[in-house]
Coordinates of C-alpha atoms and ligand atoms in Angstrom, one line a residue:
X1 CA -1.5 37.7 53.0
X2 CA 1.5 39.9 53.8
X3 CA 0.7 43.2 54.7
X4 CA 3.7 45.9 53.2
X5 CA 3.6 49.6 54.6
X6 CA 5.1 51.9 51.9
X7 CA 6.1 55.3 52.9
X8 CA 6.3 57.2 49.4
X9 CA 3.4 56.9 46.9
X10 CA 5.2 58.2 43.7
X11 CA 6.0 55.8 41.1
X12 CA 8.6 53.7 43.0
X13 CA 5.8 52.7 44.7
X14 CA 3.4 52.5 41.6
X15 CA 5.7 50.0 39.8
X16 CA 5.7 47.6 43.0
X17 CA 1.6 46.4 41.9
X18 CA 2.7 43.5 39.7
X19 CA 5.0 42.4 42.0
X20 CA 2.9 42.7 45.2
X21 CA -0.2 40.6 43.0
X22 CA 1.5 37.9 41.8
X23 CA 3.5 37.1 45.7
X24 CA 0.3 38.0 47.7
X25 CA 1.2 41.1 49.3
X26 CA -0.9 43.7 50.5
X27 CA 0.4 47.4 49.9
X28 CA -0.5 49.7 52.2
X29 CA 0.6 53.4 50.9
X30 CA 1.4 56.5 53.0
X31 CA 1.5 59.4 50.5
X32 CA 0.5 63.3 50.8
X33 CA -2.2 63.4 48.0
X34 CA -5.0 61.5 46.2
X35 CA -3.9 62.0 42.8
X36 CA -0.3 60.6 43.8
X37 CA 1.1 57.7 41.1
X38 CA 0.3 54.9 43.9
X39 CA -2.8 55.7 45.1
X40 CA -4.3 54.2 42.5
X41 CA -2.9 50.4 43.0
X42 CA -3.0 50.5 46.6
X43 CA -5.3 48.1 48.7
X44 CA -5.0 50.8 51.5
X45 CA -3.4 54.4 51.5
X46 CA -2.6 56.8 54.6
X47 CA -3.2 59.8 53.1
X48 CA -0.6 62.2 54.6
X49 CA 3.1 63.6 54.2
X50 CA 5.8 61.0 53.9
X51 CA 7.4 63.0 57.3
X52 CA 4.1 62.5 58.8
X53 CA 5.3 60.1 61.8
X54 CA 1.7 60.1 63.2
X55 CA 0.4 58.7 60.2
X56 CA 3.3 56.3 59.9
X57 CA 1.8 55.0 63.0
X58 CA -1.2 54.6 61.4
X59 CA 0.2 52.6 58.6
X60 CA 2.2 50.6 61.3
X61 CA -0.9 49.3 62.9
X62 CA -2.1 48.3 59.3
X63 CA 1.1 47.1 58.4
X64 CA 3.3 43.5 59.2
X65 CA 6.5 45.6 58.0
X66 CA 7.3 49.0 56.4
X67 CA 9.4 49.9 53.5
X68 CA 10.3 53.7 52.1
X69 CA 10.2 54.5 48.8
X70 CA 10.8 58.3 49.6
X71 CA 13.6 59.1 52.3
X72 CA 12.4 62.0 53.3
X73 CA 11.7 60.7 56.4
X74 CA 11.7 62.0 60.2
X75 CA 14.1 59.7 61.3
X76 CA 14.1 61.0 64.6
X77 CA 10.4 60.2 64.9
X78 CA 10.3 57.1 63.0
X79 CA 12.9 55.9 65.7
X80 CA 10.2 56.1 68.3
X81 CA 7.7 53.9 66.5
X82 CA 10.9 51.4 65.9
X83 CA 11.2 51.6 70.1
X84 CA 7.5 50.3 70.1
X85 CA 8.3 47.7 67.9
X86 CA 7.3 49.0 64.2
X87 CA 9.7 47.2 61.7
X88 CA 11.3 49.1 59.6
X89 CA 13.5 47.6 56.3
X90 CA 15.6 48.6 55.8
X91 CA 16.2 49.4 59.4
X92 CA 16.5 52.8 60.8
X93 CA 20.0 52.3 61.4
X94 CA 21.0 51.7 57.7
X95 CA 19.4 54.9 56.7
X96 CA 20.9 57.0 59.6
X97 CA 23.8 57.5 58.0
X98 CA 22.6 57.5 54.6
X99 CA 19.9 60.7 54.8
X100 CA 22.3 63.6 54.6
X101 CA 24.8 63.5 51.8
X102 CA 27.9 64.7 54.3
X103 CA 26.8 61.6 56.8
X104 CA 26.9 59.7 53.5
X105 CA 30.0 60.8 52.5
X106 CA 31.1 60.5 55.8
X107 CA 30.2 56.9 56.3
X108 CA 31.7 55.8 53.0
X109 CA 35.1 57.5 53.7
X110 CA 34.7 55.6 57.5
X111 CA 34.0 51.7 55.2
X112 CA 37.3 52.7 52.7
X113 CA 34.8 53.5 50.0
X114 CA 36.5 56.2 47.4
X115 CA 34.3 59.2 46.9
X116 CA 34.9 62.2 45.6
X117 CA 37.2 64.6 47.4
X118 CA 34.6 66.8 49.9
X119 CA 34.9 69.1 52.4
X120 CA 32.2 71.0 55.0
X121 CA 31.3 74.6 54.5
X122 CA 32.1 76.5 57.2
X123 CA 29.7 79.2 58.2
X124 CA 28.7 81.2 55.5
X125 CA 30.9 79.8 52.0
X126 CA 32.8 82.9 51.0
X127 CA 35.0 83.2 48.1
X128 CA 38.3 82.5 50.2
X129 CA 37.0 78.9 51.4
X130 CA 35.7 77.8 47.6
X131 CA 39.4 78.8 46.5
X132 CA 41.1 77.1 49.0
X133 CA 39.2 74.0 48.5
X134 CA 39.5 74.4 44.7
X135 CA 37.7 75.2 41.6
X136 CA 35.7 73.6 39.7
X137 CA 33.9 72.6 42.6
X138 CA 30.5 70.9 43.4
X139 CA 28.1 72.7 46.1
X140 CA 25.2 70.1 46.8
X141 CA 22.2 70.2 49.7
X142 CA 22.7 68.1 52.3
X143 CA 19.3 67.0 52.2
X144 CA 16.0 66.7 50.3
X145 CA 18.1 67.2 47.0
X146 CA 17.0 64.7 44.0
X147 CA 17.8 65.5 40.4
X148 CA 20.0 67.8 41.0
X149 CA 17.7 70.0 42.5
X150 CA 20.1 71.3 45.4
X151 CA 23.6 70.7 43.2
X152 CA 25.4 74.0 42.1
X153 CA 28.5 73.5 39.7
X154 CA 30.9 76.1 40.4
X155 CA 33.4 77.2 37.7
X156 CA 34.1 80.6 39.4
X157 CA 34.5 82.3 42.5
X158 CA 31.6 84.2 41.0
X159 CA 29.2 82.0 41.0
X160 CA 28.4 81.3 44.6
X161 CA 24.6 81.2 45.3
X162 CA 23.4 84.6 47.1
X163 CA 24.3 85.1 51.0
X164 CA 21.6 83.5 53.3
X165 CA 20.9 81.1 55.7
X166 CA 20.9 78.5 53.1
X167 CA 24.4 79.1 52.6
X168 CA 25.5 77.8 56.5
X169 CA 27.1 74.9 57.1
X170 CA 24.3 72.4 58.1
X171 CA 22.8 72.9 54.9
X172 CA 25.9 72.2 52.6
X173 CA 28.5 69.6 51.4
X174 CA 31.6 71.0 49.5
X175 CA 33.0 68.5 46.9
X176 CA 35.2 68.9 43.8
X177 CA 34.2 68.2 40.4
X178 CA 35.1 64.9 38.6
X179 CA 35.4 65.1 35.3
X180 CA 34.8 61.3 35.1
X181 CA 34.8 59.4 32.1
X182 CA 31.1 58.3 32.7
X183 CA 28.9 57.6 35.2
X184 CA 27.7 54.0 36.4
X185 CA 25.0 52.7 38.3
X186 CA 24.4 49.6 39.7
X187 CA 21.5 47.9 42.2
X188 CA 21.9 45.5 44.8
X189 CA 20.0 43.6 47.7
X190 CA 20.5 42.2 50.4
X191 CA 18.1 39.7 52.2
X192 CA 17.0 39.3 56.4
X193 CA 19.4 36.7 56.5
X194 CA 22.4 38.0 55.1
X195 CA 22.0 37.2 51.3
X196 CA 23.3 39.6 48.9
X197 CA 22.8 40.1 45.1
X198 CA 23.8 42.4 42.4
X199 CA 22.3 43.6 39.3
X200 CA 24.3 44.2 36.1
X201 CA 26.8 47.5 36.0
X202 CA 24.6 50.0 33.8
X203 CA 25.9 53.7 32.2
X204 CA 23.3 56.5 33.1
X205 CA 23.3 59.7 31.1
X206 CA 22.8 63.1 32.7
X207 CA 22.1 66.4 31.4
X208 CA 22.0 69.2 33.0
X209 CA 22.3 66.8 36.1
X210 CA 18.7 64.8 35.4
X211 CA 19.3 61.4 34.1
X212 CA 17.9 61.0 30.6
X213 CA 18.7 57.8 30.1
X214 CA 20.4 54.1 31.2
X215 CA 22.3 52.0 29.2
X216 CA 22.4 48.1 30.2
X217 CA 24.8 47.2 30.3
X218 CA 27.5 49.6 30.5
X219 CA 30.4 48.7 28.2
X220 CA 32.9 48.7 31.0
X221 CA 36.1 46.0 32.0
X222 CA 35.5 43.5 34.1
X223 CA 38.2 45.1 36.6
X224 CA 35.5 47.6 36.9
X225 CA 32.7 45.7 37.2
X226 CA 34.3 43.9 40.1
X227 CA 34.8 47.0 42.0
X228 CA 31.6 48.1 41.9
X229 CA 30.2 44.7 42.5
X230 CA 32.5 44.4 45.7
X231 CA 31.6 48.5 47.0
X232 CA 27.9 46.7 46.8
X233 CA 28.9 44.1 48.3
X234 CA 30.7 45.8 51.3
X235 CA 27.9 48.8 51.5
X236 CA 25.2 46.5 52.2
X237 CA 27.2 44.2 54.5
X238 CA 28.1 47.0 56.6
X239 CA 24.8 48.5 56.9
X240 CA 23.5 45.5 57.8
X241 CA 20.8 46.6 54.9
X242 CA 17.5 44.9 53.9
X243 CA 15.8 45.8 50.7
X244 CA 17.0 46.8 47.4
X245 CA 19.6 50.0 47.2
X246 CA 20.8 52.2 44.2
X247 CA 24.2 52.8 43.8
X248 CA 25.3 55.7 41.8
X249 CA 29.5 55.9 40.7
X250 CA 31.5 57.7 38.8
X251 CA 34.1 56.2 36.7
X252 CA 37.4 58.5 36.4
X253 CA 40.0 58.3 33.2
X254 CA 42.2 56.4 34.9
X255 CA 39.1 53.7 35.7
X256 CA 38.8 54.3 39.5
X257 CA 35.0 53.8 40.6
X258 CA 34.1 56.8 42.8
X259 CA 30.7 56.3 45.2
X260 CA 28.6 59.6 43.9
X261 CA 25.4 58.3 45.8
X262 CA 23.4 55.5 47.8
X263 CA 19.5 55.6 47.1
X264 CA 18.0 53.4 50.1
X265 CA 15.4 52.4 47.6
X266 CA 14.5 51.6 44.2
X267 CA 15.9 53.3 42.2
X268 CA 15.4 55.5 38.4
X269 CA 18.4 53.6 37.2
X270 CA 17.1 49.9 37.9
X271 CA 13.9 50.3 36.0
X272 CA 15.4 48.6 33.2
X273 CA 14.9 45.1 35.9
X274 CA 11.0 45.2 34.6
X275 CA 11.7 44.1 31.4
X276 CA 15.1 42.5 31.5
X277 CA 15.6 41.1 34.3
X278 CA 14.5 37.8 35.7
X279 CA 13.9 39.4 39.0
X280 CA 12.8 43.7 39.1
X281 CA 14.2 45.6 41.5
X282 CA 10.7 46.1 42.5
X283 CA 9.9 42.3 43.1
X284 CA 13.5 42.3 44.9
X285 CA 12.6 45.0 47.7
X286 CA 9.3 43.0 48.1
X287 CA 11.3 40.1 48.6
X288 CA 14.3 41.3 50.9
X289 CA 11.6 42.9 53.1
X290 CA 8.9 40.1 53.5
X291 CA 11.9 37.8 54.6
X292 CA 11.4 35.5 50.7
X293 CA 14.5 34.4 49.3
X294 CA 15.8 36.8 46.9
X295 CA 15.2 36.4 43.0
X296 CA 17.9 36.3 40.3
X297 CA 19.0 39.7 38.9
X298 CA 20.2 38.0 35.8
X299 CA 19.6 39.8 32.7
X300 CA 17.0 37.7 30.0
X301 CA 17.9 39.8 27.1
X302 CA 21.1 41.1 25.6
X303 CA 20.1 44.6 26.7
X304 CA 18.1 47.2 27.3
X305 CA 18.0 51.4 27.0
X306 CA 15.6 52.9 29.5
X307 CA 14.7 56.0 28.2
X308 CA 13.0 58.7 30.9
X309 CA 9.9 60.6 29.7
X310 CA 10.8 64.1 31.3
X311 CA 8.4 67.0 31.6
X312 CA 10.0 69.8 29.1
X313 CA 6.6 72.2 30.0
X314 CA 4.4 73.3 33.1
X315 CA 1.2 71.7 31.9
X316 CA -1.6 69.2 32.6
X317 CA -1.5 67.5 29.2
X318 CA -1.4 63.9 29.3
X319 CA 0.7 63.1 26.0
X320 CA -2.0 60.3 24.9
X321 CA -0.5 60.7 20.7
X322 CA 3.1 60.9 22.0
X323 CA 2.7 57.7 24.5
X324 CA 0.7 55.8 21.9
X325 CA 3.7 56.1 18.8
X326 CA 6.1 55.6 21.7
X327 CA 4.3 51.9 22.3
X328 CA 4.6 51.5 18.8
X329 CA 8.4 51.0 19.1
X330 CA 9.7 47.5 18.6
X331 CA 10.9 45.6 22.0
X332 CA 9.4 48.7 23.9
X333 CA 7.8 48.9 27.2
X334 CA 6.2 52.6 28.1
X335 CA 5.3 53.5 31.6
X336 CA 3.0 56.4 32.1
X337 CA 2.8 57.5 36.0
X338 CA -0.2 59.3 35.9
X339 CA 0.9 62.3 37.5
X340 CA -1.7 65.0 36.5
X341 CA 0.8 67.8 36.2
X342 CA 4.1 68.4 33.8
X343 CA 6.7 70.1 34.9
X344 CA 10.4 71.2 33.3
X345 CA 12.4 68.3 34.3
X346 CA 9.6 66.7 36.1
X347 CA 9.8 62.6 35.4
X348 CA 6.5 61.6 34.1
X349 CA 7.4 58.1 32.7
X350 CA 9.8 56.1 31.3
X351 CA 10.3 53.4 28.1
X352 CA 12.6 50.4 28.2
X353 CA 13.8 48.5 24.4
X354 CA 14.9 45.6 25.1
X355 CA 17.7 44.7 22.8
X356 CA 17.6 41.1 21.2
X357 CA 20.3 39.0 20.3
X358 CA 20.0 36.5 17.6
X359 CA 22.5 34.3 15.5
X360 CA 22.8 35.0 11.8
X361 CA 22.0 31.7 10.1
X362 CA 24.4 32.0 7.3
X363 CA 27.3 33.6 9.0
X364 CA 26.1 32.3 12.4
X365 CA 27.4 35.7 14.3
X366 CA 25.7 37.0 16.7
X367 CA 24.4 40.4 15.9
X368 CA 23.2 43.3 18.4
X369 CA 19.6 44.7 17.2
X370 CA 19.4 48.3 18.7
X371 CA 15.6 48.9 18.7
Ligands
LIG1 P1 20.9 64.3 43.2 O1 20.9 63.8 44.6 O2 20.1 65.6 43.0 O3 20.6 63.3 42.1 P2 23.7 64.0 42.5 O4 24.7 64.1 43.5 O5 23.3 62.6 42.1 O6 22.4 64.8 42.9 O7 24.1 64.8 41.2 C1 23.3 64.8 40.0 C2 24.3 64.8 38.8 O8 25.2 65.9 38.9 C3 25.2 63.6 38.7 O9 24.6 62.5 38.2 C4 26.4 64.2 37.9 O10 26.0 64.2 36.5 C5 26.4 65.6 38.4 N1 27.4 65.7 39.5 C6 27.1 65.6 40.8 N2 28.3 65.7 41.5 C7 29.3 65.8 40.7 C8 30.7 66.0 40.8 N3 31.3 66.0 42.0 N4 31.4 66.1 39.7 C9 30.9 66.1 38.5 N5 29.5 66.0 38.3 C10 28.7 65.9 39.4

């Protein structure tokens, strides 16, 4: 039996158990607490911070390889174990450049990938810099941000955050605001040797900039579907990547695809896979890391909505009348993380519908049932 180290025990990791039973694979879990999503499906858990490289060691030893669910990594640290011989897939190179949204940027400008316009903050952002770079802009943390915890939208000159050390360079990347048309996602992988696939183009929906929900697929051109299948293509290529990885675009009026994001993971927007695709981007990473040939990422239904289950409430209900009407719903699939605590904005599970297609006998059309 393979034995997979995970570093992240939240519910990326949770929604690898199918997977891992039915190919034979051991998962081994490095997570900070007890009551995390994965603890409960591991068959071994390190039971420490995901930036705990001493316990990292510990999962190495337990461990044939070692994937991350969570990149909140100490790469630095990590690289030592790598030096000793840990394996690491993706490998600590390919997430080097990816860990810190301005080395992301960076590295995507470097590869001919369009991005967003961005600039560095120097110093301390004062009013003079955000005007010369232009309003509206986009202040984001370099790192440790995730549903736009750590992105500021700035209309006005006003509305810079207050003066402190977390307004310094290191900590910030300047960008301007797209006023995009809407935004795409779209996973891929890429294998040991080389092989690369790539999941259908899907919409994703944000308010407030939390993704509500993900649209498969997303009614978009084929001109744009090849440019976001051939950013994937080149990304992973260059990176010399292993394991599954989250791409998050933007898709301006005039139909340019603009690289927002790379998750080095699985990711939110690829959930939809469990339920419509031949292959889950959970079964994928398992694959692509334990050196199996890669599965199909074909779709086996017309479509699906992924719908994400966000906390609107700091509380410790568990939501059992809510969840049960929920999987009541025709073609739908709930998943309930099991974290004990609800938070505002907090992502506490997530439903998929799959939409069916079927032909009309008398008028023998094909007709789209939205669930
Ligand atoms: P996080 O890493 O926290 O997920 P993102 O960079 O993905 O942060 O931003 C979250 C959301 O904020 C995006 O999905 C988008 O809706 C909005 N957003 C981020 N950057 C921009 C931008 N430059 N222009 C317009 N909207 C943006």
């Amino acid at each position: 039996m393979k034995r997979v180290g995970v570093i992240g025990g939240g519910q990326l990791a949770w929604m690898m158990a199918p997977a891992a039973a039915r190919l034979e694979i051991a998962l081994i879990i490095q997570t900070p607490n007890a009551t995390d999503p994965a603890v409960s499906i591991a068959n071994e858990t390190v039971l420490a911070p995901v930036a705990d490289v001493a316990a990292t060691a510990e999962l190495a030893q337990r461990s044939d390889v070692i994937t991350f669910e969570n990149e909140f990594v100490d790469l630095p640290g990590l690289k030592q174990l790598e030096a000793q011989g840990v394996r690491f897939y993706p490998a600590l190179s390919a997430l080097q450049p990816l860990l810190d949204k301005w080395d992301q940027r960076s590295f995507l400008q470097h590869i001919g990938v369009p991005t967003p316009r961005f600039g560095a903050v120097q110093g301390d952002l004062t009013s003079e810099q955000l005007n010369a770079f232009g309003l509206p802009a986009v202040l984001k943390a370099r790192r440790l941000g995730y549903d736009g915890q750590g992105t500021i939208v700035l209309k006005h000159l006003t509305d810079l955050p207050p003066i402190g050390s977390a307004r310094t360079a290191e900590h910030w990347l300047l960008e301007e605001f797209v006023p995009f048309d809407c935004e795409l996602a779209m996973m891929a992988a890429r294998s040991i040797n080389g092989e690369m696939v790539t999941y259908p183009v899907v919409e994703t929906q944000q308010v407030n900039q939390v993704c509500q929900r993900v649209l498969v697929t997303a009614e978009v051109e084929p001109a744009v579907v090849e440019q976001m299948e051939s950013i994937a293509r080149l990304i992973l290529a260059q990176l010399n990547y292993v394991g599954v990885m989250g791409i998050e675009c933007f898709l301006t009026d005039d139909r340019q695809v603009l690289v927002n994001e790379l998750a080095p993971r699985t990711h939110n927007s690829g959930h939809y896979s469990l339920d419509a695709c031949v292959t889950s981007q959970f079964e994928q990473q398992l694959r692509a890391v334990c050196g199996l040939p890669l599965g199909s990422p074909a779709l086996i239904h017309a479509g699906a909505v992924m719908v994400n289950l966000l906390g609107y409430e700091a509380a410790t209900c568990d939501y059992a009348a809510q969840r049960h009407q929920l999987s009541q719903l025709p073609n739908a699939h709930l998943y309930w993380y099991g974290k004990t605590a609800a938070r505002p904005g907090r992502k506490l599970g997530h439903v998929t519908v799959q939409i069916h297609l079927f032909k009309s006998t008398s008028e023998n059309q094909q007709v789209r049932i939205k669930s």
